[in-house]
């Protein structure tokens, strides 16, 4: 638990993602990148990305650097390396791939050109997972974005006060007019969700699609998600899906709660099929080890999974389940509970 007092906010915008439904299609990643983050200096950066877990994530093993110490103070942390941490943007020879090639020189260029000598990058270990087929192979997708933390380490680390947590909705923003590019925020965020733009010499991060949310339109990553697995609304809105999933059913949990930042992005943990024994018969053990899920979502993951399992069984046997009704997301409009009721607007 952090010892630093939270910023007082009138209400907190939050997101819940149901990991049982993520397809790993990266539509969210592309939606965000296309809409907000096409600067040359942040070609390597993804405000939203989707990782294959168990895996090393993006940037590689981000959880091992940054965060707070036992006294709640921001640790200095580290900036991931371009080749082994973030990876570099890869360039495509579109002329060769898609169009008639005009010159021989163009034809001789490779269709895909990585810069430098990258040894890691987003999706480097896509779909690898762990375990042995057919006994216990397992893998799931983990979409990640800024958590708009209640105790944002990025904000506390900035000597310029260039990072603000908005009082009206708890969204964490970088004021790029005040940012001097010191990168203390990049070092401090244990989720590594602030990205430095070396061309403009400023830090950049997810803005929770503020201009859309202010109009009652869902964030692009959530609205475009074909899996309907993202829910967006305010944490204290008892009529919305966020409050029900986080506080009422207690099945939505923050990633790495041990960092002490109190994230406002929550995850429904993934259930998995049972392992097989040496004869190929199902056992009672889940393929994704519960201990691994605990390392991501903390000890509350076990009761959350028990609740999910029990409600899933009710539903399977034809009994009503208010929880499954939310998670099935019959009508995508119900995933979003923003102010003006205009979230049905298609963007
Ligand atoms: Fe800041 Fe990182 Fe928390 Fe986002 S996830 S608010 S960048 S500390
Ligand atoms: Fe990108 Fe908006 Fe999603 Fe943030 S909320 S990751 S800015 S699409
Ligand atoms: Fe998963 Fe939805 Fe993103 Fe596709 S768009 S990767 S289903 S969160």
PDB file of C-alpha atoms in Angstrom, residues 23-26 50-53 120-129 139 141:
ATOM      1  CA  UNK A  23      -8.805 -12.313 -29.526  1.00  0.00           C
ATOM      2  CA  UNK A  24      -5.349 -10.738 -29.740  1.00  0.00           C
ATOM      3  CA  UNK A  25      -6.429  -9.040 -32.955  1.00  0.00           C
ATOM      4  CA  UNK A  26      -4.649  -5.742 -32.126  1.00  0.00           C
ATOM      5  CA  UNK A  50      -1.606  -6.421 -26.476  1.00  0.00           C
ATOM      6  CA  UNK A  51       0.819  -8.943 -25.005  1.00  0.00           C
ATOM      7  CA  UNK A  52       0.892 -12.749 -25.159  1.00  0.00           C
ATOM      8  CA  UNK A  53       1.154 -14.109 -21.639  1.00  0.00           C
ATOM      9  CA  UNK A 120      12.917  -7.474 -28.798  1.00  0.00           C
ATOM     10  CA  UNK A 121       9.777  -5.577 -29.742  1.00  0.00           C
ATOM     11  CA  UNK A 122       5.996  -5.591 -29.379  1.00  0.00           C
ATOM     12  CA  UNK A 123       4.589  -9.055 -30.201  1.00  0.00           C
ATOM     13  CA  UNK A 124       8.080 -10.546 -30.404  1.00  0.00           C
ATOM     14  CA  UNK A 125       6.778 -13.599 -28.506  1.00  0.00           C
ATOM     15  CA  UNK A 126       3.232 -13.448 -29.855  1.00  0.00           C
ATOM     16  CA  UNK A 127       1.288 -16.682 -29.240  1.00  0.00           C
ATOM     17  CA  UNK A 128       4.331 -18.497 -27.779  1.00  0.00           C
ATOM     18  CA  UNK A 129       2.874 -19.101 -24.321  1.00  0.00           C
ATOM     19  CA  UNK A 139      -1.451 -18.674 -23.426  1.00  0.00           C
ATOM     20  CA  UNK A 141      -3.740 -12.028 -24.330  1.00  0.00           C
TER      21      UNK A 141
END
